[in-house]
CSV table of C-alpha atoms in Angstrom, one decimal:
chain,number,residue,atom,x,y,z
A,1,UNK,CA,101.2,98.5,91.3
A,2,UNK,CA,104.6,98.0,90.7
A,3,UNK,CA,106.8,101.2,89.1
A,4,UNK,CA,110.7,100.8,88.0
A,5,UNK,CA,113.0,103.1,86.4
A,6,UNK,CA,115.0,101.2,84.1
A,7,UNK,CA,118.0,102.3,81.1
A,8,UNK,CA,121.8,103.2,81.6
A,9,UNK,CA,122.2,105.9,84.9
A,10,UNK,CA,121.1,109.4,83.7
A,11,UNK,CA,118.7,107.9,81.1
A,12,UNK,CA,116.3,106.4,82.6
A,13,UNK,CA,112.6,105.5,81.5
A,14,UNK,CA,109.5,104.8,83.5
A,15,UNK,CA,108.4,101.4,83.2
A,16,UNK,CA,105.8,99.1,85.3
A,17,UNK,CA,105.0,95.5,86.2
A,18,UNK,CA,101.9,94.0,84.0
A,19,UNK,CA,99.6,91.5,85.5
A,20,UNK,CA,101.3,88.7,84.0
A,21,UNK,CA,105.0,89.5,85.6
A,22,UNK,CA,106.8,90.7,82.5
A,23,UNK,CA,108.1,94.2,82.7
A,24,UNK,CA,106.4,97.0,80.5
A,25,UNK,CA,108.4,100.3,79.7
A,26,UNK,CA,105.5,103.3,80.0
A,27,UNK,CA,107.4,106.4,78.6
A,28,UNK,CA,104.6,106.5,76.3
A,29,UNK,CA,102.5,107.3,78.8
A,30,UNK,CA,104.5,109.2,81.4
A,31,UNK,CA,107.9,111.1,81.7
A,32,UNK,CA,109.6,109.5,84.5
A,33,UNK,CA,108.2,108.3,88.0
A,34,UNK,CA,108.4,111.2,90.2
A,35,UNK,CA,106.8,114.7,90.4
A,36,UNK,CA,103.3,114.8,89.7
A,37,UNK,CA,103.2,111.3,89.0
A,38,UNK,CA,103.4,110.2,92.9
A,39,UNK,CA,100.3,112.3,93.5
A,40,UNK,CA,97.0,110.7,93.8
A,41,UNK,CA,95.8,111.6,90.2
A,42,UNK,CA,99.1,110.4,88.5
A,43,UNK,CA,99.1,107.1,90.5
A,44,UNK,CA,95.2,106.7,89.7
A,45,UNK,CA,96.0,107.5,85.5
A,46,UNK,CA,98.2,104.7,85.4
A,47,UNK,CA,96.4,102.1,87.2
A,48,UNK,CA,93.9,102.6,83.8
A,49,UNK,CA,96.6,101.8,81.3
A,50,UNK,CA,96.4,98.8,79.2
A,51,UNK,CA,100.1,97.4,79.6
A,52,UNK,CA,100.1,94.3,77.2
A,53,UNK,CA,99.1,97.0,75.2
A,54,UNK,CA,102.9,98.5,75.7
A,55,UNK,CA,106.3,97.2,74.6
A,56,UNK,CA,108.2,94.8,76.7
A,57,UNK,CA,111.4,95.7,78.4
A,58,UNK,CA,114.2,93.9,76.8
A,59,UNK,CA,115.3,91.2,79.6
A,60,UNK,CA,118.6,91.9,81.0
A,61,UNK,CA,118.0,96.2,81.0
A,62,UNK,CA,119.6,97.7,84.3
A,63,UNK,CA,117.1,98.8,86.8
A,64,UNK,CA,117.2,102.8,87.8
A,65,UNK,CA,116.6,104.1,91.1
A,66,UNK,CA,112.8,103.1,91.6
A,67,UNK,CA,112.0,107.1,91.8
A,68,UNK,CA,113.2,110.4,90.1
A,69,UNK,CA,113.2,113.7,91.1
A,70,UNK,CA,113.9,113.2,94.7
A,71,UNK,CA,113.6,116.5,97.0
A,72,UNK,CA,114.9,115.1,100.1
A,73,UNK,CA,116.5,111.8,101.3
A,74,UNK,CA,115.4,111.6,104.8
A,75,UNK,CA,116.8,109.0,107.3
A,76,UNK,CA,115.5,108.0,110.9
A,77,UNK,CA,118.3,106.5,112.9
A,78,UNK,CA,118.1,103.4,116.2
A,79,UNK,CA,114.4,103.0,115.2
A,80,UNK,CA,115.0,98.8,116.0
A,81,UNK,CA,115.5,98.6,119.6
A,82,UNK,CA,117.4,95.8,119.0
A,83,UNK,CA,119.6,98.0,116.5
A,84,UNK,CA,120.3,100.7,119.0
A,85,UNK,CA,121.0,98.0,121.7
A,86,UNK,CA,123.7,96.5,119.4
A,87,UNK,CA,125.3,99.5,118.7
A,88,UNK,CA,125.1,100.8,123.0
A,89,UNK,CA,123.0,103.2,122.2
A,90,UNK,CA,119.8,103.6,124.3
A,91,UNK,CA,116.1,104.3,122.4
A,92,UNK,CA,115.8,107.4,121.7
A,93,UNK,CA,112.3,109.3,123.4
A,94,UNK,CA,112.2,110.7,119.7
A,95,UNK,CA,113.1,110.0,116.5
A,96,UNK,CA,116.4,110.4,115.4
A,97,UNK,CA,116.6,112.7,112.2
A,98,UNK,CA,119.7,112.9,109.6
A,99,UNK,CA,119.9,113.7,106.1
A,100,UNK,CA,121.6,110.9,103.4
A,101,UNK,CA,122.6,113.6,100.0
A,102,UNK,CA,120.6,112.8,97.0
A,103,UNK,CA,123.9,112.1,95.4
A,104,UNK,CA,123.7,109.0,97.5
A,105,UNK,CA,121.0,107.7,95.0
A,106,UNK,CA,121.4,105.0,92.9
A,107,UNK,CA,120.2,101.5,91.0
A,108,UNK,CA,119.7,98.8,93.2
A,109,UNK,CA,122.3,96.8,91.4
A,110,UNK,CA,124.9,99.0,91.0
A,111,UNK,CA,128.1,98.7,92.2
A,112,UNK,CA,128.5,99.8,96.2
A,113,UNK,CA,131.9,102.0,96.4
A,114,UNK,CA,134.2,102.0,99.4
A,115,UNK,CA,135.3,105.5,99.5
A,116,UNK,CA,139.3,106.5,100.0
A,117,UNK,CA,140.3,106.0,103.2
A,118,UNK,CA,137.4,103.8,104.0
A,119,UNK,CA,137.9,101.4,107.0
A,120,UNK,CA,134.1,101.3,108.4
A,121,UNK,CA,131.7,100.7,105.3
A,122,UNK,CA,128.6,98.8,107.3
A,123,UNK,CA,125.3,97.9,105.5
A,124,UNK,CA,121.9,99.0,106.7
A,125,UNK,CA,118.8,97.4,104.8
A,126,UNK,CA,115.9,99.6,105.6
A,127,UNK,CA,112.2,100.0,104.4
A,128,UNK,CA,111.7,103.2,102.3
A,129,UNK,CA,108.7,106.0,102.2
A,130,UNK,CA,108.0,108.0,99.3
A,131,UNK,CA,105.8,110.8,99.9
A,132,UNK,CA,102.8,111.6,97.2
A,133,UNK,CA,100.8,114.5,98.4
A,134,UNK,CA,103.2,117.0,100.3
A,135,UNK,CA,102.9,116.4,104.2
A,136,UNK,CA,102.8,119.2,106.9
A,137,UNK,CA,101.3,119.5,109.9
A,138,UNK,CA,99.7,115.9,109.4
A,139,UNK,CA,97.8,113.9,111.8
A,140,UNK,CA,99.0,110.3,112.7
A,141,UNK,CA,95.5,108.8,111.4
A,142,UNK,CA,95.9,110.9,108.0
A,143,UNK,CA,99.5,110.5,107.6
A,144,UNK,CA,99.7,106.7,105.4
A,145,UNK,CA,97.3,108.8,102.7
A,146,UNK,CA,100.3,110.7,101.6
A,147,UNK,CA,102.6,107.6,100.9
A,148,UNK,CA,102.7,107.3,97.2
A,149,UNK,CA,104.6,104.1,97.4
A,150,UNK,CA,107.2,102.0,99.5
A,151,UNK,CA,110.3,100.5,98.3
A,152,UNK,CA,113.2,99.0,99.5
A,153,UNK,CA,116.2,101.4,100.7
A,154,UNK,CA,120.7,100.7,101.7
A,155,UNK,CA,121.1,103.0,103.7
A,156,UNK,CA,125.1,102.6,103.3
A,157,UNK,CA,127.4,103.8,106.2
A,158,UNK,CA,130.6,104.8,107.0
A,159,UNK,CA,130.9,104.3,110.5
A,160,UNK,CA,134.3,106.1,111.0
A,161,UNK,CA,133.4,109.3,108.6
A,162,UNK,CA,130.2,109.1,111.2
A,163,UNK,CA,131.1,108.5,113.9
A,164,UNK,CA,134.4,109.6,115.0
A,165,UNK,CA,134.8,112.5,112.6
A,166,UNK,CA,133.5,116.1,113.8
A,167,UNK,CA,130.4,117.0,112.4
A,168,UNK,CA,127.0,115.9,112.2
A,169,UNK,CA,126.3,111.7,110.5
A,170,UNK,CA,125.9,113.4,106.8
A,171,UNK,CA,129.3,112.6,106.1
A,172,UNK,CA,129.2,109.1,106.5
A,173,UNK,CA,126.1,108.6,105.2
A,174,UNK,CA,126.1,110.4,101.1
A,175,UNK,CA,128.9,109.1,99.3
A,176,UNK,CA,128.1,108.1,96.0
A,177,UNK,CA,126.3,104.9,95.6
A,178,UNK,CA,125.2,105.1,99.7
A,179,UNK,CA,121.6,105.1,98.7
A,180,UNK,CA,120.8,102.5,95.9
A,181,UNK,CA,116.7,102.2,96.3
A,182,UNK,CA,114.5,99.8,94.6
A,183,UNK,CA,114.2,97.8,91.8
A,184,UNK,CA,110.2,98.3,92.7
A,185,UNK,CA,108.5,101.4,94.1
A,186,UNK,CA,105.2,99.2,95.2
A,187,UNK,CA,102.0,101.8,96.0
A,188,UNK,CA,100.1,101.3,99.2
A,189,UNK,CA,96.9,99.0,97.6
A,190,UNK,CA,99.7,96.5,97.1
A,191,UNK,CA,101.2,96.7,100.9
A,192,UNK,CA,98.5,96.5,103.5
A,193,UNK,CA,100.7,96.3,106.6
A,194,UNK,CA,103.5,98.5,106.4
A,195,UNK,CA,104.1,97.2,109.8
A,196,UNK,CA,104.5,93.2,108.6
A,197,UNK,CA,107.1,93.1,106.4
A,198,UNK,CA,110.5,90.4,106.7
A,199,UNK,CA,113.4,92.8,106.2
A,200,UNK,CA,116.7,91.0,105.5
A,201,UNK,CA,120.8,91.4,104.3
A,202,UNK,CA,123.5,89.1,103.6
A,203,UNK,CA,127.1,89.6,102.7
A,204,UNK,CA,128.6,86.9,100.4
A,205,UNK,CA,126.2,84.4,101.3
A,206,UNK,CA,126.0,85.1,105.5
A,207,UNK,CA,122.8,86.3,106.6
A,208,UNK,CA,123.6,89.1,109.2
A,209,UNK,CA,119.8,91.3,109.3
A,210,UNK,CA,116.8,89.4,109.4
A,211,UNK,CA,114.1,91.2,111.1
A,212,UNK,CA,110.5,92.7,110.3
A,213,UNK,CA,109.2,95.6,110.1
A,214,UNK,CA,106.5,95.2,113.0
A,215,UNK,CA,109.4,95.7,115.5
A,216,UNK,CA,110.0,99.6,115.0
A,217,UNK,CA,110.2,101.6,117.8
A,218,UNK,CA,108.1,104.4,115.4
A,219,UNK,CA,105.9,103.2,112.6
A,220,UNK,CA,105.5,104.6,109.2
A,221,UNK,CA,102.5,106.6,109.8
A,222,UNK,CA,104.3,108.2,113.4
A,223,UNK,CA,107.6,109.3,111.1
A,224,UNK,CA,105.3,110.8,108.5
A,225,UNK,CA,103.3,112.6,111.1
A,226,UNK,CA,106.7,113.9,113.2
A,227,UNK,CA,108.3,115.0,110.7
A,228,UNK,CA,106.0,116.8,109.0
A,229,UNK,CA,105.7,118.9,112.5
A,230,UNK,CA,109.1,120.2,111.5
A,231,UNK,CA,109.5,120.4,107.8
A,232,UNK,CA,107.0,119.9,105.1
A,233,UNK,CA,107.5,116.9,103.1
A,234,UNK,CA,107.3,117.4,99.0
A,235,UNK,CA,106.3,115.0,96.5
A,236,UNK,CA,109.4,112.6,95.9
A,237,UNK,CA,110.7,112.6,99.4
A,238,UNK,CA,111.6,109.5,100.7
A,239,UNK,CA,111.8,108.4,104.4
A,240,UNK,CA,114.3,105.6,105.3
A,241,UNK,CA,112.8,104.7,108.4
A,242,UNK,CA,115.6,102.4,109.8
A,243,UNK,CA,117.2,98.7,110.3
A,244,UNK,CA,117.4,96.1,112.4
A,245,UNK,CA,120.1,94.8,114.3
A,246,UNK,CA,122.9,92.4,112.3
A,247,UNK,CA,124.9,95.6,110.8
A,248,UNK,CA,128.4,95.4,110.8
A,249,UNK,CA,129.8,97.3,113.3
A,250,UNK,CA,127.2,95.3,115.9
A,251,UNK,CA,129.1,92.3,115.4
A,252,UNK,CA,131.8,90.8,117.8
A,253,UNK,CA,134.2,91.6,116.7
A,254,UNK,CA,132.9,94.5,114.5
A,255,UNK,CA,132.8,93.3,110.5
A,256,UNK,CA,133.2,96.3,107.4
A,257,UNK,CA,132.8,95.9,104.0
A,258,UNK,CA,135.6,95.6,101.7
A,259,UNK,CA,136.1,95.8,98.0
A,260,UNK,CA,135.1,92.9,95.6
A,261,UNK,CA,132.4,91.5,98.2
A,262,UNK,CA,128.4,90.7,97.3
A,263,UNK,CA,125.3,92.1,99.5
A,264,UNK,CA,122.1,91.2,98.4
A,265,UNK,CA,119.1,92.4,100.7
A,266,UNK,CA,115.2,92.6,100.3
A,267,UNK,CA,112.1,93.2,101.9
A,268,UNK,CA,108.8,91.2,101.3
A,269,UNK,CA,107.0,92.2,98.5
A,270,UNK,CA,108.9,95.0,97.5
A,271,UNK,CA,111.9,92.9,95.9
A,272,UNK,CA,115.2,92.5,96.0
A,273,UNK,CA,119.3,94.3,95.5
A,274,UNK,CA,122.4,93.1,95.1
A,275,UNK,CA,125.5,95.0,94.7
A,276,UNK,CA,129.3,94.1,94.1
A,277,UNK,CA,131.8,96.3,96.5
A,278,UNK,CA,134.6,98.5,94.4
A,279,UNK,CA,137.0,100.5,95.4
A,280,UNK,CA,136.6,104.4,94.8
């Protein structure tokens, strides 16, 4: 299945992709796509709905973030080891964990804002967990059965706010409009590899990440199980689990985004962004 959020920011409705490609607005059916939806019960009520049965999205609506309600943005940093090579970092012997605020989130399509006194935005294109069942303690082998769906994440950056500020990467990581997700959260019977999925980013029309997903140091069902060692994932989580190497600051010399610029990005399968750059 394929679940979108669509309507102006604050406002948005549930909606999902019939068989035949046209997009199918499900309010009647559900509240929103997050909560109990993402559990196995919610996830199994809708793939018994009749879609052509519900109205048509007008063409043209604005996409949502692809999932509501969202607990906790977690973020797994250098998990290419062409990514951490890039920026002279070494693998790490575990994953790296950071947090991205949820005010981060937004529509795939919205507009990407430099923040005052920006001089390092980079872009990150990254594959996206969203927990169903709540996760702790899980085992590796039981760890994909609580993925309610995958989708695809920008994990925005601001490299000097990250980097050579004090503090922890947080702050370079949650300004508004760092997190746009979607337009598709896609559920597991509709992604059979996790692990085989072309990941790529351009910025106005240069193509600076193409990579795939099989190249991870730690795979989907690894993060889900390590984390959960350390805090329980909830229902509406979602994991960005990392990007491969092309960001901005790898590149010689190092490139930022600036205001009035296009990124468009995507992953296999799970669709595609594209955002204009504004200035705060």
């Amino acid at each position: 299945m394929k679940l979108f959020r669509h309507g102006m920011p604050g406002a948005e409705k549930p909606g999902m992709v019939a068989p035949d490609g046209s997009h199918r607005d499900i309010s009647g059916v559900i509240d929103d796509i997050g909560g109990a939806t993402l559990l196995p019960a919610g996830l199994e009520q809708l793939r018994n709905v009749n879609l052509l049965d519900l109205p048509e999205v007008t063409p043209g609506f604005r996409f949502g973030a692809c999932v509501g309600q969202v607990p906790k943005f977690i973020c797994v940093g250098l998990n290419y080891a062409d990514h951490a090579a890039e920026t002279g970092t070494e693998v790490p012997s575990e994953p790296v964990l950071f947090m991205k605020g949820v005010n981060a989130i937004c529509g795939p399509n919205d507009n990407l804002e430099i923040p005052r006194g920006s001089t390092k935005t980079d872009w990150e294109v990254e594959l996206g967990v969203v927990i169903g069942k709540p996760a702790k303690y899980v085992r590796e082998e039981d760890a994909l059965s609580h993925v309610a769906g995958y989708c695809v994440v920008h994990d925005v950056s601001e490299r000097a706010f990250q980097m050579e500020h004090q503090g922890q990467w947080v702050k370079g990581k949650s300004h508004d409009s760092f997190g746009p997700i979607g337009p598709y959260l896609v559920t597991p019977d509709d992604v059979p590899d996790p692990q085989a999925l072309d990941i790529w980013l351009e910025v106005d029309g240069h193509r600076y990440q193409n990579g795939n997903t099989r190249t991870m140091v730690y795979g989907v069902a690894f993060l889900i199980a390590y984390i959960s060692q350390f805090m329980t994932l909830q229902t509406g989580d979602i994991i960005s689990t990392g990007t491969p190497p092309g960001v901005g600051l790898g590149q010689s010399p190092p490139i930022y985004l600036r205001p009035g610029q296009e990124v468009w990005l995507g992953i296999s399968g799970l669709g595609e962004q594209r955002q204009r750059t504004v200035q705060a």
